Amino acid sequence: MTVKRSSAAGVCWTLLMGCVFAAHAVTFEVKDGNSTCIKADLNTSFSITYNTTNGTSAARFALPSAAAVGNGSSCGGGAGVPPELLVSFGAGHALTLLFSSDGRLYRVASISLQYNLSDTSTFPQSSSTGLMKVMTNVTEISARLNSTYRCVSPSTVSLSPEVNLTFSDVHMEAYMSGANLSTDESVCSADQTVTTAAPTQSPRTSAAPSPVPPPAPQRGNYTLTNRNGTACLLALMGLQLNITHRSRALNQMVSEVVNLQPNRTTASGSCGVTVATLVLTEDLTNLTFTFTLNSTTQKFYLSAVNVSAFWPDMTDRFVEGNGSLNFLQCSVGRSYVCSAEQTLSIVPSFSINTFRLQLQPFNVTASRFSAVEECRADQENMLIPIIVGVALAGLVLIVLIAYLIGRKRTHAGYQTI
């Protein structure tokens, strides 16, 4: 295994906000004999919050030029072992990218970071020592086989609430067929610019037809379990994805609405004390929901959604996400219910329609949903017939009173002689 190094490490620029690192790309190469299987130009910066003797502090640093391919790197091989790039740097720190492929695309299936709190030059006054390891299976890095993944724009990956990585100016390829990066590039969504022009009509072309929405999706039953086999996350819901992308057939931007098929969807993820993740995978569609528990308000909510899709009419894989959401709020110990159709707007080019939704990502007991807490739409739907009923009852009462008053006046007009 070999590594090529850039000529400079990260440079610290002192601004009003503190020390900001401008990293430089480092080139790594993983080989099996004379064959190269992974090649990556990585420009990476790190932000790690840690406890100190006086409170908390944030360590911000860049991947140094002295970083090297570690012994854990591999081209994979038999028994389903995937390719892996392990980058060692500093005093016991290591960044690992694990790859996977479905025969059409390759992607970074997971990113993990090992950092050493005993490294006093990086983590001064740390109240803890020893190695820490964090990992995420939620990444947006994917590309066509035999193409180079390119992403010049900065992209931040959260490995935990305390640890964030920022990639920029990345050129990378796995499952390589040659020694050099492919000239064919799969460009990340952040680097793709979409321009909106005034519509024009041509005798040879016609405007894209308006999408015909599919019928309401089937309701899926998705459950996550702990190591002891008990359920820790429950979800019943029908899901409909609305994505705006460039059509391969029409060569223009179109909106496509697709139902998630429960019988073809697998559920995975993790359950934590304050964060739970549900990952739904159907063929070339990967949808990740992140739920967060606010210990102060004792409410949970949908805090992040990430999607990765490569539908037949797409020119490239669609990857989007939003980590600053506040949807589906519910009290801890209850299950959120919304029978009405809801639209969750994630980003301008991606939204999710939910149907007959019930979920509980925390405090599940006996593998059953707890008492329900209804969404506002359901509450309003229940209020409408009540309001109409009260209004009709009031109208009947008014008519009855008017009738009695009129009858009394009529009767009073006849006097006994």
PDB file of C-alpha atoms in Angstrom, residues 391-405:
ATOM      1  CA  ALA A 391     -73.677  25.415  14.633  1.00  0.00           C
ATOM      2  CA  LEU A 392     -76.620  23.289  13.449  1.00  0.00           C
ATOM      3  CA  ALA A 393     -77.776  22.777  17.022  1.00  0.00           C
ATOM      4  CA  GLY A 394     -77.584  26.540  17.596  1.00  0.00           C
ATOM      5  CA  LEU A 395     -79.547  27.190  14.418  1.00  0.00           C
ATOM      6  CA  VAL A 396     -82.269  24.740  15.458  1.00  0.00           C
ATOM      7  CA  LEU A 397     -82.431  26.379  18.869  1.00  0.00           C
ATOM      8  CA  ILE A 398     -82.742  29.852  17.309  1.00  0.00           C
ATOM      9  CA  VAL A 399     -85.562  28.655  15.026  1.00  0.00           C
ATOM     10  CA  LEU A 400     -87.356  27.013  17.959  1.00  0.00           C
ATOM     11  CA  ILE A 401     -87.108  30.144  20.109  1.00  0.00           C
ATOM     12  CA  ALA A 402     -88.336  32.310  17.237  1.00  0.00           C
ATOM     13  CA  TYR A 403     -91.256  29.933  16.695  1.00  0.00           C
ATOM     14  CA  LEU A 404     -92.247  30.012  20.375  1.00  0.00           C
ATOM     15  CA  ILE A 405     -92.014  33.819  20.513  1.00  0.00           C
TER      16      ILE A 405
END
